[in-house]
Amino acid sequence: MAWNVKQDESLKKEIPTLNQIYFYLTEGCNLACRHCWLAPKLQKKKHQYPVLDFDLFRSIVEQGKKLGMTGVKLTGGEPLMHPDIEQLLKYLIDQDVSVTIETNGVLCTPEVAMLVAKNKNVFVSVSLDGTDSRIHESIRGVKGCFEEAIQGIRNLVNAGIAPQIIMTLMRRNKHQIEAMVRLGERLGAHSVKFNMVQPTERGKKMHELDETPSVKELIEIGKWVEETLAGDTQLKLYYDSPAAFRPLSRLYGQEGTGCNVCGILGILGVLADGSYSLCGIGSAVSELVFGHASRDRLDKVWKETKILEEIREGMPKKLTGVCASCLMVGSCFASCLAQNYYRTRNIWAPFWFCDLAFQEGIFPQTRLYKKQQILA
Amino acid sequence: MKETGKPTANPMLVLREEFDDWAILFDPDTGDAHALNPISVFVWKRLDGHHSVDDIMSELVKSCDDVPENAQTEVIKFIDELLEQGYAGYEI
Ligand code: SF4
Ligand code: SF4
């Protein structure tokens, strides 16, 4: 009947459980997407950029499980480019942890898909930014990658996994939103998620070049997706705007898709070189790297890293700007701390999207403690 | 809660209704906020010291076509939660 949207105060008193580790398995990537928030290096055949050592991966998983970890996310770069990916997937089958894989689909062969499917609790998302090769490849920078990604999705579906399609919205593809949902239906996808281009690394450049829809447009698109399109498909649709912009019924109702809460209180990142990081952002901001898996024990890193302690202690009361005035803060945690830090070098800064909406006077007034004219 | 009791909503709380008939109920002093579904909003608006659970239920049945079978249990649970948190009380 009622859903508490504020954080439980008791959470902050103890060290939270490490729920999930994000493994950024490869520093390189086989695509060169315009909007990538991490800007990995394009890896052609001749180049070989660092990848996470398999023994190190295994040791981190073992240590993580002792801390209560129940899930791993394999991402990159491109996780399926990891030279030991098959070995790594086989290893995970017996680990009794949930496995999330974020891939561009290109290397998802029938063999890899079968191995992925052997994991009992697995969730795969495949990025697709256009419903045809022209749009998709103009965004992803490599010829032929559209058909390969589609084949990758088919291989997953044939192996019994209905993947989520992730489409990142930009000016050049926003007219294909509905077509993407229809394509997802035809392919047998589980759901479609619409992301915004985050203003970090290459995504920042896109924002500067005005290649992304404005906040106002994104809000309008979101309304249409959640209130109209979602009712016109069997697929679940996720629209990645912050909680304040999402209808409560879509957040908490029976058919709801939940909040995009920053999971930082229960997540740690491991970069391809083996260093521990605040999610993946350590690859762009060196001060958010805090140790290396080859010399630092995970429990020490998780329990004693100063910035993590500060986050646990300060979340959400230290958040600033519009996040400090937002009624959704307890179920959102400022959307993405890593992103907020990258943009401002302040871990407590508000999320860019809400900040801009607030400045433009288009932040939903019902979600603020006090209406905007009082705050301003 | 006493099913014959007629609870009153804490007047310090703010209810903000939204377009989909859901609402945010929050305490402006602490920022503690809750999302209420349409039935909870209906109940909240009748916590005026003049409605018992039975009164609320009969109004609910009159106004809605599809009242779920477990509605009464849910309504009592919701009011209990409100009473527990000091979001509602009984006038003395
Ligand atoms: S203002 Fe901050 S807390 Fe509120 S929805 Fe936006 S990012 Fe989340
Ligand atoms: S900091 Fe960003 S990437 Fe990390 S858990 Fe939060 S939302 Fe996810």
Short mmCIF file of C-alpha atoms and ligand atoms in Angstrom, two decimals:
data_model
loop_
_atom_site.label_atom_id
_atom_site.label_comp_id
_atom_site.label_asym_id
_atom_site.label_seq_id
_atom_site.Cartn_x
_atom_site.Cartn_y
_atom_site.Cartn_z
CA MET A 1 0.00 0.00 0.00
CA ALA A 2 2.81 2.41 0.86
CA TRP A 3 6.42 2.29 -0.22
CA ASN A 4 9.05 3.99 1.82
CA VAL A 5 11.15 6.12 -0.47
CA LYS A 6 13.56 7.17 2.22
CA GLN A 7 16.67 5.30 3.24
CA ASP A 8 16.50 3.29 6.42
CA GLU A 9 18.66 5.19 8.93
CA SER A 10 19.95 1.93 10.41
CA LEU A 11 21.71 1.08 7.15
CA LYS A 12 24.40 3.61 7.79
CA LYS A 13 25.54 2.25 11.13
CA GLU A 14 27.15 -0.91 9.75
CA ILE A 15 29.35 -1.81 6.85
CA PRO A 16 26.89 -2.90 4.19
CA THR A 17 27.17 -6.25 2.48
CA LEU A 18 29.14 -6.30 -0.72
CA ASN A 19 26.34 -7.49 -2.98
CA GLN A 20 27.92 -7.37 -6.38
CA ILE A 21 31.26 -6.80 -8.07
CA TYR A 22 31.45 -5.13 -11.45
CA PHE A 23 34.29 -6.64 -13.43
CA TYR A 24 35.57 -4.41 -16.22
CA LEU A 25 37.22 -7.37 -17.87
CA THR A 26 38.95 -5.66 -20.80
CA GLU A 27 40.55 -2.29 -21.28
CA GLY A 28 40.05 -2.51 -25.01
CA CYS A 29 36.84 -2.86 -26.96
CA ASN A 30 36.02 -4.15 -30.42
CA LEU A 31 33.72 -1.18 -31.09
CA ALA A 32 34.25 2.58 -30.85
CA CYS A 33 30.93 3.93 -29.67
CA ARG A 34 30.42 7.68 -29.78
CA HIS A 35 28.72 7.77 -26.43
CA CYS A 36 30.74 5.35 -24.31
CA TRP A 37 31.04 6.65 -20.75
CA LEU A 38 34.39 4.93 -20.24
CA ALA A 39 36.18 5.37 -23.58
CA PRO A 40 38.01 2.05 -23.85
CA LYS A 41 40.64 1.73 -26.56
CA LEU A 42 39.56 0.31 -29.90
CA GLN A 43 41.23 -3.07 -30.09
CA LYS A 44 42.08 -4.24 -33.55
CA LYS A 45 43.83 -7.54 -34.11
CA LYS A 46 47.37 -6.21 -33.64
CA HIS A 47 46.77 -4.44 -30.35
CA GLN A 48 46.22 -6.22 -27.12
CA TYR A 49 45.22 -4.05 -24.23
CA PRO A 50 45.18 -5.31 -20.63
CA VAL A 51 42.58 -7.82 -19.56
CA LEU A 52 41.79 -9.04 -16.06
CA ASP A 53 43.94 -12.00 -15.15
CA PHE A 54 41.77 -15.09 -14.74
CA ASP A 55 43.45 -16.24 -11.50
CA LEU A 56 42.95 -12.80 -10.04
CA PHE A 57 39.30 -12.89 -11.11
CA ARG A 58 38.84 -16.22 -9.37
CA SER A 59 40.51 -15.05 -6.21
CA ILE A 60 38.32 -11.91 -6.08
CA VAL A 61 35.14 -13.97 -6.58
CA GLU A 62 36.17 -16.31 -3.77
CA GLN A 63 36.92 -13.42 -1.44
CA GLY A 64 33.72 -11.65 -2.46
CA LYS A 65 31.58 -14.66 -1.62
CA LYS A 66 33.03 -14.69 1.88
CA LEU A 67 31.82 -11.10 2.23
CA GLY A 68 28.31 -12.08 1.18
CA MET A 69 28.57 -11.24 -2.51
CA THR A 70 25.73 -12.82 -4.47
CA GLY A 71 26.32 -11.46 -7.96
CA VAL A 72 28.92 -10.44 -10.51
CA LYS A 73 28.60 -8.20 -13.48
CA LEU A 74 30.87 -8.80 -16.46
CA THR A 75 31.37 -5.69 -18.49
CA GLY A 76 34.16 -3.82 -20.20
CA GLY A 77 35.32 -2.67 -22.66
CA GLU A 78 33.73 -5.75 -24.07
CA PRO A 79 33.63 -8.74 -21.72
CA LEU A 80 33.28 -11.35 -24.46
CA MET A 81 36.63 -10.20 -25.88
CA HIS A 82 38.41 -11.52 -22.84
CA PRO A 83 40.74 -14.27 -24.09
CA ASP A 84 39.67 -16.57 -21.23
CA ILE A 85 35.97 -15.80 -21.42
CA GLU A 86 34.95 -19.42 -21.88
CA GLN A 87 37.02 -20.54 -18.91
CA LEU A 88 35.63 -17.69 -16.88
CA LEU A 89 32.01 -18.53 -17.74
CA LYS A 90 32.61 -22.19 -16.96
CA TYR A 91 34.10 -21.25 -13.61
CA LEU A 92 31.05 -19.14 -12.73
CA ILE A 93 28.62 -22.01 -13.38
CA ASP A 94 29.51 -23.61 -10.04
CA GLN A 95 29.83 -20.45 -8.02
CA ASP A 96 26.18 -19.98 -7.13
CA VAL A 97 26.24 -16.27 -7.88
CA SER A 98 24.01 -14.35 -10.26
CA VAL A 99 25.77 -13.32 -13.44
CA THR A 100 25.01 -10.15 -15.36
CA ILE A 101 26.70 -9.61 -18.69
CA GLU A 102 26.77 -6.32 -20.58
CA THR A 103 27.88 -6.91 -24.14
CA ASN A 104 27.67 -5.39 -27.58
CA GLY A 105 26.71 -8.86 -28.83
CA VAL A 106 29.25 -9.03 -31.63
CA LEU A 107 31.24 -11.90 -30.16
CA CYS A 108 28.28 -13.79 -28.79
CA THR A 109 28.74 -16.96 -30.79
CA PRO A 110 26.44 -19.99 -30.35
CA GLU A 111 29.15 -21.63 -28.21
CA VAL A 112 29.51 -18.62 -25.92
CA ALA A 113 25.73 -18.26 -25.69
CA MET A 114 25.40 -21.91 -24.66
CA LEU A 115 27.99 -21.44 -21.95
CA VAL A 116 26.29 -18.29 -20.71
CA ALA A 117 23.01 -20.20 -20.55
CA LYS A 118 24.54 -22.84 -18.32
CA ASN A 119 24.65 -20.29 -15.53
CA LYS A 120 21.43 -20.69 -13.56
CA ASN A 121 20.85 -17.08 -12.65
CA VAL A 122 21.99 -15.06 -15.62
CA PHE A 123 20.95 -11.75 -17.12
CA VAL A 124 22.39 -10.48 -20.39
CA SER A 125 21.99 -7.08 -21.96
CA VAL A 126 23.01 -6.33 -25.52
CA SER A 127 23.53 -2.77 -26.71
CA LEU A 128 21.76 -1.88 -29.91
CA ASP A 129 21.56 1.76 -30.86
CA GLY A 130 19.74 1.53 -34.15
CA THR A 131 17.31 -0.75 -35.90
CA ASP A 132 19.37 -0.76 -39.07
CA SER A 133 23.03 -0.98 -39.86
CA ARG A 134 23.28 2.64 -41.01
CA ILE A 135 22.27 4.15 -37.68
CA HIS A 136 23.76 1.50 -35.41
CA GLU A 137 27.12 1.49 -37.13
CA SER A 138 27.33 5.27 -37.41
CA ILE A 139 27.10 5.28 -33.60
CA ARG A 140 29.23 2.24 -32.90
CA GLY A 141 31.97 3.05 -35.36
CA VAL A 142 32.64 -0.37 -36.89
CA LYS A 143 31.26 -1.70 -40.13
CA GLY A 144 29.31 -4.94 -39.96
CA CYS A 145 28.64 -4.76 -36.23
CA PHE A 146 24.87 -4.44 -36.61
CA GLU A 147 24.32 -7.84 -38.22
CA GLU A 148 26.80 -9.37 -35.79
CA ALA A 149 24.94 -7.93 -32.79
CA ILE A 150 21.61 -9.18 -34.15
CA GLN A 151 23.13 -12.61 -34.65
CA GLY A 152 24.49 -12.47 -31.12
CA ILE A 153 20.97 -11.81 -29.80
CA ARG A 154 19.63 -14.69 -31.87
CA ASN A 155 22.29 -16.99 -30.49
CA LEU A 156 21.31 -16.04 -26.95
CA VAL A 157 17.62 -16.59 -27.65
CA ASN A 158 18.38 -19.95 -29.25
CA ALA A 159 20.33 -20.90 -26.15
CA GLY A 160 17.31 -20.08 -23.99
CA ILE A 161 18.25 -16.59 -22.81
CA ALA A 162 15.99 -13.68 -23.63
CA PRO A 163 18.35 -10.70 -23.40
CA GLN A 164 17.58 -7.10 -22.63
CA ILE A 165 18.26 -4.70 -25.46
CA ILE A 166 19.81 -1.43 -24.37
CA MET A 167 19.40 1.56 -26.63
CA THR A 168 21.15 4.80 -25.77
CA LEU A 169 19.15 7.79 -26.93
CA MET A 170 20.72 10.43 -29.10
CA ARG A 171 19.54 12.83 -31.74
CA ARG A 172 20.41 10.48 -34.55
CA ASN A 173 18.40 7.48 -33.26
CA LYS A 174 15.54 8.84 -31.19
CA HIS A 175 13.13 8.37 -34.07
CA GLN A 176 13.74 4.61 -33.84
CA ILE A 177 12.47 4.05 -30.30
CA GLU A 178 9.27 2.31 -31.25
CA ALA A 179 10.98 0.42 -34.06
CA MET A 180 13.48 -0.85 -31.49
CA VAL A 181 10.68 -2.20 -29.33
CA ARG A 182 9.20 -3.98 -32.34
CA LEU A 183 12.61 -5.37 -33.28
CA GLY A 184 12.99 -6.59 -29.69
CA GLU A 185 9.62 -8.33 -29.93
CA ARG A 186 10.59 -10.06 -33.17
CA LEU A 187 13.95 -11.17 -31.83
CA GLY A 188 12.51 -12.59 -28.60
CA ALA A 189 14.10 -10.07 -26.24
CA HIS A 190 13.15 -9.93 -22.58
CA SER A 191 12.94 -6.15 -22.37
CA VAL A 192 14.21 -2.92 -23.84
CA LYS A 193 15.99 -0.32 -21.77
CA PHE A 194 16.46 3.25 -22.93
CA ASN A 195 19.54 4.95 -21.56
CA MET A 196 20.66 8.53 -21.76
CA VAL A 197 24.12 9.50 -22.91
CA GLN A 198 26.05 10.23 -19.73
CA PRO A 199 28.35 13.25 -19.94
CA THR A 200 31.56 11.36 -19.15
CA GLU A 201 34.44 10.61 -21.48
CA ARG A 202 33.10 10.24 -25.05
CA GLY A 203 29.57 10.96 -23.92
CA LYS A 204 30.74 14.33 -22.65
CA LYS A 205 31.91 15.23 -26.12
CA MET A 206 28.49 14.32 -27.52
CA HIS A 207 26.81 16.61 -25.03
CA GLU A 208 29.18 19.42 -26.00
CA LEU A 209 28.45 18.88 -29.68
CA ASP A 210 24.70 18.92 -28.99
CA GLU A 211 24.31 15.40 -30.36
CA THR A 212 22.09 14.37 -27.47
CA PRO A 213 18.44 15.27 -26.90
CA SER A 214 17.88 18.11 -24.45
CA VAL A 215 16.68 17.36 -20.93
CA LYS A 216 13.27 18.67 -21.90
CA GLU A 217 13.10 16.30 -24.87
CA LEU A 218 14.28 13.39 -22.76
CA ILE A 219 11.55 14.07 -20.22
CA GLU A 220 8.95 14.13 -22.99
CA ILE A 221 10.27 10.94 -24.56
CA GLY A 222 10.24 9.31 -21.13
CA LYS A 223 6.60 10.20 -20.59
CA TRP A 224 5.66 8.76 -23.92
CA VAL A 225 7.64 5.56 -23.35
CA GLU A 226 6.29 4.97 -19.84
CA GLU A 227 2.71 6.11 -20.33
CA THR A 228 1.99 5.01 -23.90
CA LEU A 229 4.52 2.72 -25.47
CA ALA A 230 4.89 0.51 -22.37
CA GLY A 231 1.18 -0.30 -22.62
CA ASP A 232 1.51 -1.34 -26.23
CA THR A 233 4.02 -4.15 -25.97
CA GLN A 234 4.52 -7.39 -24.10
CA LEU A 235 8.11 -6.45 -23.45
CA LYS A 236 9.06 -4.68 -20.27
CA LEU A 237 10.33 -1.21 -21.04
CA TYR A 238 12.79 0.56 -18.78
CA TYR A 239 13.44 4.25 -19.14
CA ASP A 240 16.57 5.28 -17.39
CA SER A 241 15.60 8.68 -16.09
CA PRO A 242 16.07 9.53 -12.42
CA ALA A 243 13.32 8.55 -9.99
CA ALA A 244 11.88 12.04 -9.70
CA PHE A 245 10.85 11.93 -13.36
CA ARG A 246 9.17 8.56 -13.25
CA PRO A 247 5.52 7.93 -12.44
CA LEU A 248 5.12 6.36 -8.99
CA SER A 249 2.94 3.66 -10.51
CA ARG A 250 5.83 2.67 -12.79
CA LEU A 251 8.26 2.69 -9.89
CA TYR A 252 6.20 0.85 -7.29
CA GLY A 253 3.08 -0.54 -8.97
CA GLN A 254 2.49 -4.19 -9.82
CA GLU A 255 3.71 -3.73 -13.35
CA GLY A 256 6.40 -1.34 -12.20
CA THR A 257 10.01 -1.54 -13.25
CA GLY A 258 11.61 -0.23 -10.04
CA CYS A 259 14.01 2.60 -9.38
CA ASN A 260 17.39 3.24 -10.93
CA VAL A 261 19.06 3.48 -7.58
CA CYS A 262 22.79 4.00 -7.35
CA GLY A 263 23.96 0.72 -5.89
CA ILE A 264 27.22 2.07 -4.58
CA LEU A 265 26.55 0.97 -0.99
CA GLY A 266 26.79 -2.64 -2.14
CA ILE A 267 28.98 -2.55 -5.25
CA LEU A 268 32.68 -2.48 -5.98
CA GLY A 269 34.43 -2.26 -9.34
CA VAL A 270 37.47 -4.18 -10.54
CA LEU A 271 39.27 -2.73 -13.54
CA ALA A 272 40.97 -4.76 -16.25
CA ASP A 273 44.39 -4.12 -14.71
CA GLY A 274 43.23 -5.63 -11.41
CA SER A 275 42.73 -2.42 -9.47
CA TYR A 276 39.74 -1.78 -7.24
CA SER A 277 37.67 1.22 -8.16
CA LEU A 278 34.43 3.04 -7.53
CA CYS A 279 32.55 1.10 -10.20
CA GLY A 280 34.35 1.70 -13.48
CA ILE A 281 35.12 5.34 -13.03
CA GLY A 282 38.61 4.67 -11.71
CA SER A 283 39.71 4.23 -15.32
CA ALA A 284 39.00 7.93 -15.90
CA VAL A 285 39.62 9.37 -12.44
CA SER A 286 42.68 7.91 -10.74
CA GLU A 287 41.74 9.10 -7.23
CA LEU A 288 38.80 6.70 -7.31
CA VAL A 289 41.12 3.70 -7.58
CA PHE A 290 41.75 2.24 -4.15
CA GLY A 291 44.08 -0.68 -4.20
CA HIS A 292 45.02 -3.61 -6.37
CA ALA A 293 43.71 -7.14 -6.22
CA SER A 294 47.19 -8.66 -6.40
CA ARG A 295 48.31 -7.05 -3.13
CA ASP A 296 45.23 -5.87 -1.22
CA ARG A 297 42.73 -8.19 0.40
CA LEU A 298 39.18 -7.51 -0.69
CA ASP A 299 37.74 -7.41 2.82
CA LYS A 300 40.25 -4.72 3.79
CA VAL A 301 39.45 -2.69 0.67
CA TRP A 302 35.71 -3.04 1.24
CA LYS A 303 35.81 -2.25 4.94
CA GLU A 304 38.57 0.30 5.22
CA THR A 305 38.67 2.42 2.08
CA LYS A 306 38.19 6.00 3.19
CA ILE A 307 36.02 7.17 0.31
CA LEU A 308 33.69 4.19 0.77
CA GLU A 309 33.45 4.96 4.48
CA GLU A 310 32.64 8.56 3.67
CA ILE A 311 29.93 7.50 1.25
CA ARG A 312 28.34 5.14 3.79
CA GLU A 313 28.46 7.78 6.46
CA GLY A 314 27.16 10.63 4.31
CA MET A 315 24.54 8.99 2.10
CA PRO A 316 22.08 10.57 1.56
CA LYS A 317 22.29 13.47 3.99
CA LYS A 318 25.45 14.99 2.50
CA LEU A 319 24.08 15.16 -1.03
CA THR A 320 23.83 18.69 -2.31
CA GLY A 321 21.89 20.75 -4.83
CA VAL A 322 18.59 19.46 -6.06
CA CYS A 323 19.30 15.97 -4.65
CA ALA A 324 19.26 17.49 -1.14
CA SER A 325 15.75 18.76 -1.77
CA CYS A 326 14.40 15.72 -3.55
CA LEU A 327 11.83 13.45 -1.95
CA MET A 328 13.10 10.50 -3.99
CA VAL A 329 16.62 10.67 -2.66
CA GLY A 330 16.29 7.56 -0.49
CA SER A 331 15.38 5.39 -3.44
CA CYS A 332 17.76 7.01 -5.90
CA PHE A 333 20.93 8.09 -4.08
CA ALA A 334 21.68 10.79 -6.65
CA SER A 335 21.44 8.33 -9.52
CA CYS A 336 25.15 7.69 -10.08
CA LEU A 337 27.84 8.86 -7.69
CA ALA A 338 30.62 7.94 -10.08
CA GLN A 339 29.10 10.09 -12.79
CA ASN A 340 28.53 12.97 -10.36
CA TYR A 341 32.12 12.86 -9.19
CA TYR A 342 33.49 12.77 -12.72
CA ARG A 343 31.54 15.86 -13.64
CA THR A 344 32.28 17.96 -10.57
CA ARG A 345 35.03 16.26 -8.52
CA ASN A 346 32.57 16.30 -5.64
CA ILE A 347 31.09 13.00 -4.57
CA TRP A 348 28.03 14.76 -3.13
CA ALA A 349 27.16 16.72 -6.25
CA PRO A 350 23.69 16.33 -7.75
CA PHE A 351 23.08 14.27 -10.85
CA TRP A 352 23.52 16.32 -14.03
CA PHE A 353 20.09 15.59 -15.46
CA CYS A 354 18.18 16.69 -12.36
CA ASP A 355 20.49 19.63 -11.86
CA LEU A 356 19.79 20.90 -15.38
CA ALA A 357 16.06 20.24 -15.11
CA PHE A 358 15.99 22.14 -11.83
CA GLN A 359 17.86 25.08 -13.33
CA GLU A 360 15.47 25.13 -16.27
CA GLY A 361 12.44 25.06 -13.94
CA ILE A 362 11.21 21.70 -15.29
CA PHE A 363 11.95 19.51 -12.28
CA PRO A 364 8.71 17.88 -11.03
CA GLN A 365 7.47 20.08 -8.22
CA THR A 366 5.66 17.27 -6.41
CA ARG A 367 9.00 15.56 -5.78
CA LEU A 368 10.63 18.47 -3.95
CA TYR A 369 10.33 19.06 -0.20
CA LYS A 370 9.61 22.64 -0.88
CA LYS A 371 8.38 23.99 -4.14
CA GLN A 372 11.06 25.55 -6.30
CA GLN A 373 10.29 29.23 -5.84
CA ILE A 374 10.96 28.84 -2.11
CA LEU A 375 14.28 27.16 -2.71
CA ALA A 376 15.53 29.49 -5.37
CA MET B 1 -5.96 -1.18 15.36
CA LYS B 2 -9.43 -1.08 16.83
CA GLU B 3 -11.73 -1.68 13.87
CA THR B 4 -14.33 0.56 15.43
CA GLY B 5 -11.78 3.35 15.96
CA LYS B 6 -11.82 6.45 13.82
CA PRO B 7 -8.23 7.50 13.20
CA THR B 8 -7.09 10.96 12.25
CA ALA B 9 -4.20 11.73 9.89
CA ASN B 10 -1.28 13.65 11.33
CA PRO B 11 -1.89 17.20 10.02
CA MET B 12 1.84 17.93 9.84
CA LEU B 13 2.26 15.56 6.90
CA VAL B 14 1.90 16.65 3.30
CA LEU B 15 0.16 14.63 0.60
CA ARG B 16 1.09 15.46 -2.98
CA GLU B 17 -1.15 13.81 -5.53
CA GLU B 18 0.08 13.04 -9.02
CA PHE B 19 -1.45 12.48 -12.43
CA ASP B 20 -1.69 8.67 -12.12
CA ASP B 21 -3.66 8.86 -8.83
CA TRP B 22 -0.64 7.84 -6.84
CA ALA B 23 0.74 10.30 -4.30
CA ILE B 24 3.75 11.12 -2.20
CA LEU B 25 3.14 11.46 1.51
CA PHE B 26 5.96 13.12 3.37
CA ASP B 27 7.03 14.72 6.57
CA PRO B 28 8.42 18.16 5.74
CA ASP B 29 10.52 18.17 8.91
CA THR B 30 12.39 14.93 8.34
CA GLY B 31 11.97 14.40 4.60
CA ASP B 32 10.67 10.91 5.30
CA ALA B 33 8.60 10.12 2.20
CA HIS B 34 6.25 7.35 1.11
CA ALA B 35 4.66 6.55 -2.20
CA LEU B 36 0.96 5.76 -1.84
CA ASN B 37 -1.07 3.80 -4.34
CA PRO B 38 -4.57 5.03 -5.26
CA ILE B 39 -6.33 2.93 -2.58
CA SER B 40 -3.99 4.23 0.11
CA VAL B 41 -4.66 7.78 -1.06
CA PHE B 42 -8.39 7.09 -0.80
CA VAL B 43 -7.92 5.80 2.74
CA TRP B 44 -5.61 8.64 3.78
CA LYS B 45 -8.15 11.23 2.75
CA ARG B 46 -10.73 9.65 5.03
CA LEU B 47 -8.61 9.61 8.16
CA ASP B 48 -10.49 12.58 9.56
CA GLY B 49 -11.68 11.21 12.90
CA HIS B 50 -15.13 10.49 11.45
CA HIS B 51 -14.45 7.29 9.51
CA SER B 52 -13.96 3.79 10.87
CA VAL B 53 -12.43 1.03 8.73
CA ASP B 54 -15.94 -0.21 7.97
CA ASP B 55 -16.97 3.26 6.83
CA ILE B 56 -13.91 3.53 4.62
CA MET B 57 -14.48 0.07 3.19
CA SER B 58 -18.09 0.74 2.29
CA GLU B 59 -17.11 4.02 0.58
CA LEU B 60 -14.35 2.21 -1.24
CA VAL B 61 -16.71 -0.48 -2.51
CA LYS B 62 -19.10 2.22 -3.73
CA SER B 63 -16.44 4.20 -5.57
CA CYS B 64 -14.36 1.45 -7.16
CA ASP B 65 -15.42 -1.26 -9.56
CA ASP B 66 -12.64 -3.67 -8.78
CA VAL B 67 -11.98 -3.84 -5.07
CA PRO B 68 -9.52 -6.67 -4.45
CA GLU B 69 -10.66 -9.46 -2.13
CA ASN B 70 -7.99 -8.75 0.44
CA ALA B 71 -8.72 -5.02 0.48
CA GLN B 72 -9.94 -4.90 4.06
CA THR B 73 -6.83 -6.66 5.38
CA GLU B 74 -4.63 -4.34 3.35
CA VAL B 75 -6.47 -1.25 4.54
CA ILE B 76 -6.13 -2.33 8.17
CA LYS B 77 -2.44 -3.06 7.62
CA PHE B 78 -1.90 0.34 6.04
CA ILE B 79 -3.64 2.15 8.89
CA ASP B 80 -1.66 0.14 11.42
CA GLU B 81 1.56 1.20 9.72
CA LEU B 82 0.45 4.81 9.85
CA LEU B 83 -0.44 4.54 13.53
CA GLU B 84 2.88 2.89 14.29
CA GLN B 85 4.84 5.67 12.61
CA GLY B 86 2.82 8.43 14.19
CA TYR B 87 1.37 9.36 10.80
CA ALA B 88 -2.12 8.88 12.21
CA GLY B 89 -3.64 8.69 15.69
CA TYR B 90 -6.84 8.81 17.67
CA GLU B 91 -8.24 11.99 19.07
CA ILE B 92 -8.46 11.87 22.83
S1 SF4 C 1 17.24 14.94 -7.72
FE1 SF4 C 1 18.83 13.51 -7.14
S2 SF4 C 1 17.83 12.13 -5.72
FE2 SF4 C 1 16.21 13.17 -6.87
S3 SF4 C 1 15.75 11.88 -8.61
FE3 SF4 C 1 17.29 13.33 -9.26
S4 SF4 C 1 19.23 12.28 -8.96
FE4 SF4 C 1 17.68 11.21 -7.77
S1 SF4 C 2 28.18 4.93 -8.93
FE1 SF4 C 2 27.09 4.76 -10.90
S2 SF4 C 2 27.87 2.92 -11.84
FE2 SF4 C 2 28.33 2.85 -9.62
S3 SF4 C 2 26.65 1.80 -8.62
FE3 SF4 C 2 26.22 3.95 -8.57
S4 SF4 C 2 24.99 4.21 -10.44
FE4 SF4 C 2 26.03 2.33 -10.68
#
